[in-house]
Amino acid sequence: MKLNSRLIARTALGLLNEVGLDGLTMRLLAKELGVQAAALYWHLKNKQELLDAMAAIMFHELNDGLEAPRKNTDWADWIGDRVRAMRRMMLTYRDGARVFAGSYIAESELPRSIELTLATMVDAGFSVRDAARGFPVLLHYVIGFTIEEQARDGAAYLDQNPYQTDDPAQGVDEQRFPLAAQAAADLLDAQTETGFEDGLQVILAGLRARYLDN
């Protein structure tokens, strides 16, 4: 198969689950493709361009089949489903959220995705400016949450994962820090699905209260 940026990026995503982002090098990628590392730089100038190309493929996967909300669908339900889908997509790949964070995506479907999101919020009563300011809060939340979630998986630790413990409050002096000890189980809750949903609902409620209920 002829070498091109998309093939390189797809191969890199395949390697990501094996070696993680820190272990993904141009040299390793070239070896996987059966070429010299110099051949990759004809298509991607540096690792950041590689990450951009990888994120573009992830974005395409996220938006495959994207449609406007059905009639009478609440804006928060549609937006919430979009955010949940983004998290699932990033979790498909080891360090997927780190790849996605800060990457420049130039996919042709990006404007349509933005338009559908803004239209859904504007139809619900948001101004264009408020929608444009509000939705990125959700983007930053899902990316940041998923980065932390994937870090706590422990793949970067050679031995025991310190986040996997039967006693989250271990090492916390309950006399000096009673609230920290009491909250430890919630702060380090292994039920990330529940934790993510709690945070998502807080933000959606906040957007509704700030921009729609006044």
GROMACS .gro file of C-alpha atoms in nm:
model
  214
    1MET     CA    1   0.000   0.000   0.000
    2LYS     CA    2   0.128   0.345  -0.092
    3LEU     CA    3   0.254   0.545   0.203
    4ASN     CA    4   0.048   0.853   0.290
    5SER     CA    5  -0.037   1.057   0.600
    6ARG     CA    6  -0.363   0.873   0.668
    7LEU     CA    7  -0.201   0.530   0.652
    8ILE     CA    8   0.074   0.651   0.884
    9ALA     CA    9  -0.180   0.792   1.130
   10ARG     CA   10  -0.392   0.474   1.127
   11THR     CA   11  -0.084   0.265   1.193
   12ALA     CA   12   0.012   0.498   1.477
   13LEU     CA   13  -0.332   0.455   1.635
   14GLY     CA   14  -0.285   0.081   1.618
   15LEU     CA   15   0.051   0.109   1.793
   16LEU     CA   16  -0.090   0.343   2.054
   17ASN     CA   17  -0.270   0.063   2.235
   18GLU     CA   18   0.056  -0.129   2.259
   19VAL     CA   19   0.307   0.137   2.361
   20GLY     CA   20   0.109   0.442   2.470
   21LEU     CA   21   0.172   0.798   2.360
   22ASP     CA   22   0.508   0.828   2.532
   23GLY     CA   23   0.632   0.512   2.364
   24LEU     CA   24   0.511   0.611   2.018
   25THR     CA   25   0.813   0.728   1.820
   26MET     CA   26   0.866   0.797   1.453
   27ARG     CA   27   1.135   0.530   1.452
   28LEU     CA   28   0.899   0.267   1.593
   29LEU     CA   29   0.626   0.375   1.355
   30ALA     CA   30   0.860   0.348   1.057
   31LYS     CA   31   0.961  -0.001   1.166
   32GLU     CA   32   0.596  -0.104   1.185
   33LEU     CA   33   0.539   0.028   0.832
   34GLY     CA   34   0.857  -0.133   0.700
   35VAL     CA   35   1.018   0.193   0.592
   36GLN     CA   36   1.298   0.422   0.704
   37ALA     CA   37   1.203   0.697   0.949
   38ALA     CA   38   1.303   0.961   0.695
   39ALA     CA   39   1.023   0.841   0.466
   40LEU     CA   40   0.762   0.948   0.720
   41TYR     CA   41   0.882   1.309   0.714
   42TRP     CA   42   0.780   1.341   0.350
   43HIS     CA   43   0.421   1.320   0.471
   44LEU     CA   44   0.429   1.451   0.830
   45LYS     CA   45   0.686   1.710   0.934
   46ASN     CA   46   0.697   1.620   1.303
   47LYS     CA   47   0.520   1.430   1.580
   48GLN     CA   48   0.264   1.707   1.631
   49GLU     CA   49   0.150   1.673   1.272
   50LEU     CA   50   0.125   1.299   1.335
   51LEU     CA   51  -0.094   1.364   1.640
   52ASP     CA   52  -0.310   1.600   1.434
   53ALA     CA   53  -0.357   1.330   1.171
   54MET     CA   54  -0.440   1.072   1.439
   55ALA     CA   55  -0.692   1.309   1.599
   56ALA     CA   56  -0.851   1.372   1.260
   57ILE     CA   57  -0.919   1.001   1.220
   58MET     CA   58  -1.063   0.987   1.572
   59PHE     CA   59  -1.284   1.288   1.493
   60HIS     CA   60  -1.407   1.118   1.177
   61GLU     CA   61  -1.498   0.808   1.378
   62LEU     CA   62  -1.682   1.025   1.631
   63ASN     CA   63  -1.890   1.200   1.366
   64ASP     CA   64  -1.970   0.902   1.149
   65GLY     CA   65  -2.348   0.906   1.114
   66LEU     CA   66  -2.392   1.234   1.302
   67GLU     CA   67  -2.741   1.376   1.256
   68ALA     CA   68  -2.936   1.673   1.389
   69PRO     CA   69  -3.152   1.607   1.694
   70ARG     CA   70  -3.496   1.465   1.630
   71LYS     CA   71  -3.800   1.682   1.682
   72ASN     CA   72  -3.876   1.757   2.048
   73THR     CA   73  -3.537   1.628   2.162
   74ASP     CA   74  -3.410   1.839   2.452
   75TRP     CA   75  -3.087   2.022   2.370
   76ALA     CA   76  -2.917   1.884   2.683
   77ASP     CA   77  -2.998   1.526   2.587
   78TRP     CA   78  -2.848   1.568   2.239
   79ILE     CA   79  -2.543   1.758   2.363
   80GLY     CA   80  -2.497   1.509   2.647
   81ASP     CA   81  -2.502   1.218   2.404
   82ARG     CA   82  -2.238   1.394   2.192
   83VAL     CA   83  -2.011   1.438   2.491
   84ARG     CA   84  -2.060   1.078   2.603
   85ALA     CA   85  -1.976   0.958   2.251
   86MET     CA   86  -1.659   1.165   2.253
   87ARG     CA   87  -1.547   1.005   2.578
   88ARG     CA   88  -1.618   0.655   2.445
   89MET     CA   89  -1.422   0.732   2.130
   90MET     CA   90  -1.118   0.856   2.324
   91LEU     CA   91  -1.132   0.554   2.555
   92THR     CA   92  -1.104   0.329   2.249
   93TYR     CA   93  -0.736   0.419   2.233
   94ARG     CA   94  -0.476   0.415   2.507
   95ASP     CA   95  -0.393   0.781   2.582
   96GLY     CA   96  -0.663   0.872   2.331
   97ALA     CA   97  -0.761   1.184   2.525
   98ARG     CA   98  -0.401   1.307   2.528
   99VAL     CA   99  -0.385   1.263   2.151
  100PHE     CA  100  -0.710   1.452   2.103
  101ALA     CA  101  -0.626   1.737   2.342
  102GLY     CA  102  -0.485   2.040   2.167
  103SER     CA  103  -0.463   1.875   1.826
  104TYR     CA  104  -0.554   2.079   1.520
  105ILE     CA  105  -0.831   1.908   1.327
  106ALA     CA  106  -0.889   2.013   0.967
  107GLU     CA  107  -1.147   1.751   0.872
  108SER     CA  108  -1.410   1.858   0.620
  109GLU     CA  109  -1.693   1.750   0.853
  110LEU     CA  110  -1.578   1.987   1.131
  111PRO     CA  111  -1.790   2.286   1.017
  112ARG     CA  112  -2.102   2.065   0.995
  113SER     CA  113  -2.041   1.929   1.343
  114ILE     CA  114  -2.002   2.281   1.481
  115GLU     CA  115  -2.310   2.403   1.292
  116LEU     CA  116  -2.531   2.124   1.425
  117THR     CA  117  -2.413   2.186   1.781
  118LEU     CA  118  -2.464   2.561   1.764
  119ALA     CA  119  -2.802   2.525   1.590
  120THR     CA  120  -2.923   2.283   1.857
  121MET     CA  121  -2.831   2.526   2.133
  122VAL     CA  122  -2.959   2.836   1.952
  123ASP     CA  123  -3.292   2.664   1.883
  124ALA     CA  124  -3.315   2.600   2.258
  125GLY     CA  125  -3.274   2.971   2.336
  126PHE     CA  126  -2.899   3.027   2.361
  127SER     CA  127  -2.750   3.322   2.176
  128VAL     CA  128  -2.484   3.228   1.923
  129ARG     CA  129  -2.218   3.380   2.148
  130ASP     CA  130  -2.340   3.195   2.458
  131ALA     CA  131  -2.353   2.867   2.267
  132ALA     CA  132  -2.003   2.928   2.130
  133ARG     CA  133  -1.877   2.998   2.483
  134GLY     CA  134  -2.077   2.730   2.657
  135PHE     CA  135  -2.012   2.420   2.450
  136PRO     CA  136  -1.630   2.438   2.484
  137VAL     CA  137  -1.677   2.406   2.862
  138LEU     CA  138  -1.816   2.060   2.793
  139LEU     CA  139  -1.533   1.981   2.551
  140HIS     CA  140  -1.272   2.079   2.807
  141TYR     CA  141  -1.451   1.875   3.073
  142VAL     CA  142  -1.471   1.554   2.872
  143ILE     CA  143  -1.111   1.576   2.750
  144GLY     CA  144  -0.972   1.661   3.093
  145PHE     CA  145  -1.180   1.395   3.268
  146THR     CA  146  -1.075   1.129   3.019
  147ILE     CA  147  -0.706   1.222   3.042
  148GLU     CA  148  -0.726   1.173   3.418
  149GLU     CA  149  -0.935   0.857   3.379
  150GLN     CA  150  -0.684   0.699   3.142
  151ALA     CA  151  -0.391   0.802   3.361
  152ARG     CA  152  -0.552   0.623   3.654
  153ASP     CA  153  -0.571   0.302   3.450
  154GLY     CA  154  -0.211   0.258   3.557
  155ALA     CA  155  -0.063   0.162   3.221
  156ALA     CA  156   0.228   0.400   3.282
  157TYR     CA  157   0.319   0.231   3.611
  158LEU     CA  158   0.564  -0.056   3.583
  159ASP     CA  159   0.449  -0.228   3.900
  160GLN     CA  160   0.145  -0.173   4.120
  161ASN     CA  161  -0.104   0.093   4.020
  162PRO     CA  162  -0.127   0.330   4.321
  163TYR     CA  163  -0.485   0.421   4.226
  164GLN     CA  164  -0.602   0.063   4.273
  165THR     CA  165  -0.646   0.033   4.647
  166ASP     CA  166  -0.909  -0.106   4.881
  167ASP     CA  167  -0.862   0.193   5.111
  168PRO     CA  168  -0.864   0.529   4.928
  169ALA     CA  169  -0.807   0.710   5.259
  170GLN     CA  170  -0.488   0.514   5.331
  171GLY     CA  171  -0.215   0.751   5.450
  172VAL     CA  172  -0.459   1.033   5.531
  173ASP     CA  173  -0.452   1.143   5.895
  174GLU     CA  174  -0.821   1.141   5.988
  175GLN     CA  175  -0.761   1.361   6.292
  176ARG     CA  176  -0.590   1.639   6.097
  177PHE     CA  177  -0.779   1.602   5.770
  178PRO     CA  178  -1.124   1.461   5.855
  179LEU     CA  179  -1.296   1.595   5.545
  180ALA     CA  180  -1.026   1.462   5.312
  181ALA     CA  181  -1.051   1.120   5.475
  182GLN     CA  182  -1.430   1.123   5.451
  183ALA     CA  183  -1.425   1.228   5.085
  184ALA     CA  184  -1.141   1.000   4.973
  185ALA     CA  185  -1.372   0.731   4.836
  186ASP     CA  186  -1.554   0.987   4.621
  187LEU     CA  187  -1.241   1.172   4.514
  188LEU     CA  188  -1.079   0.847   4.399
  189ASP     CA  189  -1.397   0.669   4.295
  190ALA     CA  190  -1.320   0.380   4.061
  191GLN     CA  191  -1.671   0.406   3.916
  192THR     CA  192  -1.564   0.656   3.653
  193GLU     CA  193  -1.887   0.619   3.457
  194THR     CA  194  -2.084   0.751   3.752
  195GLY     CA  195  -1.831   1.024   3.822
  196PHE     CA  196  -1.831   1.140   3.463
  197GLU     CA  197  -2.210   1.152   3.450
  198ASP     CA  198  -2.230   1.350   3.774
  199GLY     CA  199  -1.993   1.614   3.638
  200LEU     CA  200  -2.169   1.626   3.303
  201GLN     CA  201  -2.505   1.689   3.466
  202VAL     CA  202  -2.358   1.967   3.682
  203ILE     CA  203  -2.228   2.147   3.372
  204LEU     CA  204  -2.547   2.102   3.172
  205ALA     CA  205  -2.752   2.231   3.465
  206GLY     CA  206  -2.513   2.524   3.499
  207LEU     CA  207  -2.543   2.616   3.132
  208ARG     CA  208  -2.921   2.598   3.155
  209ALA     CA  209  -2.933   2.812   3.470
  210ARG     CA  210  -2.690   3.073   3.342
  211TYR     CA  211  -2.817   3.121   2.990
  212LEU     CA  212  -3.177   2.997   2.971
  213ASP     CA  213  -3.344   3.036   3.310
  214ASN     CA  214  -3.267   3.406   3.360
   0.00000   0.00000   0.00000
